[in-house]
Short mmCIF file of C-alpha atoms in Angstrom, two decimals:
data_model
loop_
_atom_site.label_atom_id
_atom_site.label_comp_id
_atom_site.label_asym_id
_atom_site.label_seq_id
_atom_site.Cartn_x
_atom_site.Cartn_y
_atom_site.Cartn_z
CA MET A 127 0.00 0.00 0.00
CA GLU A 128 1.32 3.46 -0.88
CA ILE A 129 2.08 5.70 2.07
CA THR A 130 0.59 8.81 0.42
CA ALA A 131 -2.72 7.01 -0.11
CA LEU A 132 -3.36 7.28 3.62
CA CYS A 133 -2.82 11.05 4.01
CA THR A 134 -3.13 14.45 2.33
CA ILE A 135 0.00 15.81 0.61
CA MET A 136 0.82 19.13 2.30
CA ALA A 137 4.62 19.12 2.54
CA THR A 138 7.79 18.31 0.61
CA LEU A 139 10.66 16.25 1.95
CA SER A 140 13.95 18.02 1.23
CA ILE A 141 17.23 16.12 1.13
CA PHE A 142 20.78 17.46 1.35
CA PRO A 143 22.77 16.67 -0.69
CA ASN A 144 19.91 16.90 -3.21
CA ARG A 145 19.93 13.32 -4.48
CA SER A 146 18.48 9.96 -3.54
CA GLN A 147 21.64 7.81 -3.73
CA PHE A 148 24.48 8.01 -1.22
CA PHE A 149 27.77 6.32 -0.47
CA THR A 150 28.29 4.52 2.83
CA TYR A 151 29.28 6.85 5.70
CA GLU A 152 27.97 9.95 3.93
CA PRO A 153 26.09 12.47 6.10
CA VAL A 154 22.49 13.07 5.03
CA THR A 155 20.11 15.82 6.14
CA LEU A 156 16.35 15.52 5.72
CA SER A 157 13.87 18.34 6.26
CA CYS A 158 10.14 18.96 6.00
CA GLY A 159 10.77 22.50 4.79
CA GLU A 160 9.51 25.84 6.07
CA LEU A 161 6.18 24.74 7.45
CA LYS A 162 3.99 26.33 10.06
CA ASN A 163 4.53 24.46 13.33
CA SER A 164 7.33 22.53 11.61
CA SER A 165 8.46 21.15 14.95
CA ASP A 166 5.21 19.16 15.08
CA TRP A 167 6.17 17.26 11.92
CA THR A 168 8.01 13.96 12.09
CA ILE A 169 10.21 12.30 9.48
CA LYS A 170 9.47 8.61 9.18
CA ARG A 171 10.86 5.74 7.16
CA ASN A 172 10.27 2.18 6.03
CA THR A 173 13.37 0.04 5.58
CA SER A 174 13.83 -3.59 4.65
CA THR A 175 13.62 -4.56 8.33
CA LYS A 176 11.47 -1.89 10.01
CA THR A 177 8.33 0.10 9.17
CA ASN A 178 7.01 3.45 10.32
CA GLU A 179 10.20 4.30 12.21
CA GLU A 180 10.37 7.83 13.60
CA CYS A 181 13.32 10.19 13.80
CA PRO A 182 14.91 10.47 16.33
CA LYS A 183 13.03 7.85 18.32
CA HIS A 184 14.44 4.96 16.30
CA TRP A 185 17.14 6.52 14.11
CA GLY A 186 19.07 9.73 13.47
CA THR A 187 19.14 12.95 15.45
CA LYS A 188 16.53 15.71 15.25
CA ASN A 189 16.54 19.50 15.30
CA GLU A 190 13.01 20.95 14.90
CA SER A 191 11.77 19.45 11.61
CA ASN A 192 15.27 18.42 10.43
CA CYS A 193 16.63 14.91 10.81
CA PHE A 194 20.30 13.99 10.46
CA LEU A 195 22.01 10.76 9.47
CA GLN A 196 25.60 11.35 10.54
CA ASP A 197 26.93 8.20 8.83
CA ALA A 198 24.55 6.55 6.40
CA TYR A 199 24.68 2.77 6.01
CA PRO A 200 23.10 0.42 3.45
CA GLY A 201 20.62 -0.54 6.18
CA ASP A 202 19.31 3.05 6.07
CA SER A 203 18.01 2.50 2.53
CA GLY A 204 14.24 2.80 2.26
CA LEU A 205 11.24 5.13 1.91
CA TYR A 206 11.34 8.42 3.81
CA TRP A 207 8.51 10.93 4.26
CA CYS A 208 7.19 13.77 6.44
CA ASP A 209 4.22 13.11 8.72
CA SER A 210 2.19 15.70 10.63
CA GLY A 211 0.47 13.17 12.87
CA ALA A 212 -2.87 14.73 11.86
CA GLY A 213 -3.50 13.23 8.43
CA ALA A 214 -1.04 15.33 6.40
CA CYS A 215 2.22 14.13 4.87
CA SER A 216 4.70 14.53 2.01
CA GLU A 217 5.44 12.37 -0.99
CA ALA A 218 7.71 9.47 -0.02
CA VAL A 219 11.26 9.47 -1.38
CA ASN A 220 13.24 6.28 -1.95
CA ILE A 221 16.75 6.73 -0.54
CA THR A 222 19.48 4.23 -1.41
CA VAL A 223 22.78 3.90 0.47
CA THR A 224 25.26 1.76 -1.43
CA GLY A 225 28.49 0.09 -0.45
CA GLY A 226 29.64 0.34 -4.07
CA SER A 227 31.82 2.94 -5.75
CA VAL A 228 29.31 4.54 -8.18
CA ILE A 229 26.05 6.41 -7.63
CA LEU A 230 23.62 8.19 -9.94
CA GLU A 231 22.56 11.72 -9.08
CA SER A 232 19.05 12.27 -10.45
CA PRO A 233 15.94 14.37 -9.65
CA VAL A 234 14.56 13.43 -6.24
CA HIS A 235 10.97 14.53 -6.86
CA PRO A 236 8.66 13.89 -9.85
CA LEU A 237 9.17 16.07 -12.91
CA GLN A 238 6.46 17.57 -15.07
CA GLU A 239 6.39 17.02 -18.82
CA GLY A 240 8.51 19.72 -20.44
CA ASP A 241 10.91 20.07 -17.50
CA ALA A 242 14.66 19.64 -17.94
CA ALA A 243 16.47 16.81 -16.17
CA THR A 244 20.16 16.28 -15.48
CA LEU A 245 21.63 12.91 -14.52
CA ARG A 246 25.18 12.78 -13.16
CA CYS A 247 27.27 9.66 -12.68
CA MET A 248 29.60 9.94 -9.69
CA ASN A 249 32.38 7.76 -8.37
CA LYS A 250 33.42 7.55 -4.75
CA GLN A 251 36.56 9.60 -5.32
CA ARG A 252 34.43 12.49 -6.74
CA SER A 253 36.82 12.60 -9.70
CA PHE A 254 35.34 14.14 -12.85
CA ILE A 255 38.53 14.03 -14.92
CA ASN A 256 38.17 11.75 -17.95
CA LEU A 257 35.03 10.35 -16.36
CA THR A 258 33.41 8.36 -19.17
CA ALA A 259 30.02 7.01 -18.17
CA GLU A 260 27.30 4.97 -19.78
CA PHE A 261 23.65 5.65 -18.95
CA TYR A 262 20.94 3.00 -19.00
CA LYS A 263 17.15 3.21 -18.91
CA ASP A 264 15.22 0.10 -17.92
CA GLY A 265 18.37 -1.94 -18.51
CA LEU A 266 19.06 -0.62 -22.04
CA LEU A 267 22.04 1.57 -22.94
CA ILE A 268 20.78 4.99 -24.04
CA ARG A 269 23.85 7.26 -23.97
CA ASN A 270 27.61 7.49 -23.58
CA SER A 271 29.09 10.59 -21.94
CA SER A 272 32.69 11.74 -21.65
CA THR A 273 31.72 14.13 -18.84
CA GLY A 274 29.62 11.75 -16.75
CA ILE A 275 26.57 13.95 -17.30
CA MET A 276 23.40 13.29 -19.27
CA THR A 277 20.90 16.10 -19.89
CA MET A 278 17.32 15.84 -21.12
CA LEU A 279 16.01 19.26 -22.14
CA LYS A 280 12.30 18.41 -22.15
CA VAL A 281 11.17 15.21 -20.51
CA SER A 282 7.99 13.41 -21.49
CA LYS A 283 6.04 10.55 -20.01
CA SER A 284 8.06 8.14 -22.16
CA ASP A 285 11.22 9.17 -20.24
CA GLU A 286 9.82 7.76 -17.01
CA GLY A 287 11.61 4.65 -15.81
CA PHE A 288 14.56 3.16 -13.95
CA TYR A 289 17.96 4.75 -14.67
CA LYS A 290 21.47 3.72 -13.74
CA CYS A 291 25.00 4.44 -14.90
CA THR A 292 28.33 2.67 -15.14
CA ILE A 293 31.90 3.93 -15.00
CA SER A 294 34.60 1.77 -16.53
CA GLY A 295 36.90 0.45 -13.83
CA SER A 296 34.62 1.64 -11.00
CA GLY A 297 31.37 -0.26 -11.38
CA GLU A 298 27.70 0.62 -11.73
CA SER A 299 25.21 2.57 -9.68
CA PRO A 300 21.98 1.27 -8.18
CA ASP A 301 18.77 1.88 -10.13
CA SER A 302 16.96 5.14 -9.55
CA TRP A 303 13.33 5.78 -10.54
CA LEU A 304 12.64 8.92 -12.59
CA SER A 305 9.00 9.96 -12.31
CA VAL A 306 7.30 12.20 -14.90
CA THR A 307 3.80 13.59 -14.44
CA ALA A 308 1.48 15.20 -16.97
CA GLY A 309 2.16 18.86 -17.66
CA ARG A 310 -0.11 21.68 -16.61
CA PRO A 311 -3.01 22.23 -19.04
CA LYS A 312 -2.72 25.38 -21.11
CA SER A 313 -5.08 28.00 -19.74
CA PHE A 314 -7.30 30.03 -22.05
CA HIS A 315 -6.36 33.70 -22.06
CA SER A 316 -9.25 36.03 -22.86
CA PRO A 317 -8.45 39.07 -25.04
CA PRO A 318 -7.49 42.20 -23.08
CA MET A 319 -10.12 44.81 -22.28
CA TYR A 320 -8.51 47.42 -24.52
CA VAL A 321 -9.40 45.14 -27.45
CA VAL A 322 -12.83 44.03 -26.24
CA LEU A 323 -14.28 47.44 -25.35
CA PRO A 324 -13.84 49.12 -28.79
CA VAL A 325 -15.36 46.08 -30.52
CA VAL A 326 -18.38 46.15 -28.20
CA GLY A 327 -18.78 49.89 -28.78
CA VAL A 328 -18.78 49.50 -32.56
CA CYS A 329 -21.35 46.68 -32.41
CA LEU A 330 -23.68 48.71 -30.18
CA SER A 331 -23.39 51.76 -32.45
CA LEU A 332 -24.27 49.70 -35.52
CA ALA A 333 -27.26 48.19 -33.71
CA VAL A 334 -28.58 51.66 -32.75
CA VAL A 335 -28.18 52.96 -36.31
CA LEU A 336 -30.02 49.91 -37.68
CA VAL A 337 -32.93 50.38 -35.25
CA VAL A 338 -33.24 54.09 -36.15
CA LEU A 339 -33.25 53.35 -39.89
CA VAL A 340 -35.95 50.70 -39.52
CA LEU A 341 -38.12 53.03 -37.42
CA LEU A 342 -37.75 55.83 -39.97
CA PHE A 343 -38.74 53.44 -42.74
CA CYS A 344 -41.83 52.37 -40.78
CA LEU A 345 -42.89 55.98 -40.18
CA TRP A 346 -42.41 56.86 -43.84
CA ARG A 347 -44.39 53.84 -45.00
CA ASN A 348 -47.33 54.52 -42.66
CA HIS A 349 -47.39 58.22 -43.52
CA LYS A 350 -47.45 57.47 -47.26
CA GLY A 351 -50.38 55.05 -46.84
CA GLU A 352 -52.46 57.66 -45.01
CA THR A 353 -51.89 60.54 -47.50
CA ASP A 354 -51.87 58.80 -50.89
CA PRO A 355 -53.48 61.41 -53.31
CA ASP A 356 -54.18 58.87 -56.05
CA VAL A 357 -57.02 57.17 -54.22
CA SER A 358 -60.49 57.88 -55.86
CA TYR A 359 -63.56 57.31 -53.70
CA THR A 360 -66.15 57.74 -56.52
CA ASP A 361 -65.33 54.43 -58.12
CA VAL A 362 -65.30 52.36 -54.96
CA THR A 363 -67.70 49.44 -54.90
CA ILE A 364 -68.36 47.90 -51.51
CA VAL A 365 -68.14 44.14 -51.65
CA PRO A 366 -69.14 42.15 -48.56
CA GLU A 367 -65.99 40.20 -47.82
CA VAL A 368 -63.57 39.80 -44.97
CA GLN A 369 -61.12 42.66 -45.08
CA PRO A 370 -57.47 42.04 -44.29
CA LYS A 371 -56.12 43.52 -41.12
CA SER A 372 -54.53 46.92 -41.33
CA ASP A 373 -50.83 46.92 -42.12
CA LYS A 374 -50.08 49.95 -40.00
CA GLY A 375 -48.49 47.82 -37.30
CA GLY A 376 -46.84 45.37 -39.71
CA CYS A 377 -43.60 47.24 -39.89
CA VAL A 378 -43.32 47.49 -36.11
CA PHE A 379 -44.14 43.78 -35.86
CA TYR A 380 -41.39 43.07 -38.37
CA LEU A 381 -38.95 45.18 -36.35
CA LEU A 382 -39.80 43.39 -33.10
CA SER A 383 -39.50 39.99 -34.80
CA TYR A 384 -36.12 40.99 -36.23
CA LEU A 385 -34.80 42.17 -32.88
CA LYS A 386 -36.05 38.98 -31.20
CA GLY A 387 -34.28 36.85 -33.79
CA THR A 388 -31.00 38.69 -33.25
#
């Protein structure tokens, strides 16, 4: 069962030096960061022999929210995390202490797609002169480097996996898991107000002009129907039939229908 499935992520476990692999007898500092009431937080670990061990009750020495491993041993390898004791925690980090002569320095925390990543192969003597290293992903050779460094400018989900490195004459490092999460979705940016306001103003002006023109046309049409001089009343024959309704309001009805449709 994953540790983080039992709590809410509200902190980040910091490690110094900033890597997850260490040589035997190296000092390691772990911290829960600058948290409110940081002294109430506890750093815990699961190793191959013990679970839910607290610092400093079972291991290390403590100063506020910091925990120190003065001399790390292979038996200190395991999962480490911050715990508030009240349902909050950090992501767990897998720390490996090796008795070998080569380690891989890689990102401790998950990367997002598009982030850059640097992997560095290190030997116990910390010598970087003529340090030729080979880098492997999931057991397959992916790159040779004459500097002992491998850089990925923009990682993707396909870059997620187990990485290790080898140095000729020194040996190989333990595996280290590189985690890549989906990138942040691109947010929609609405056009600035200095662009929107003029466009709205023009549209409103055109609408007002259109309404005025239609009203003027209606008035002209009704006025013409009432004062037509060509109508002769001497030749009118009254026929008993249903007369159509007056068209005086037709233009206004048309205008209202038009506005409703728009």
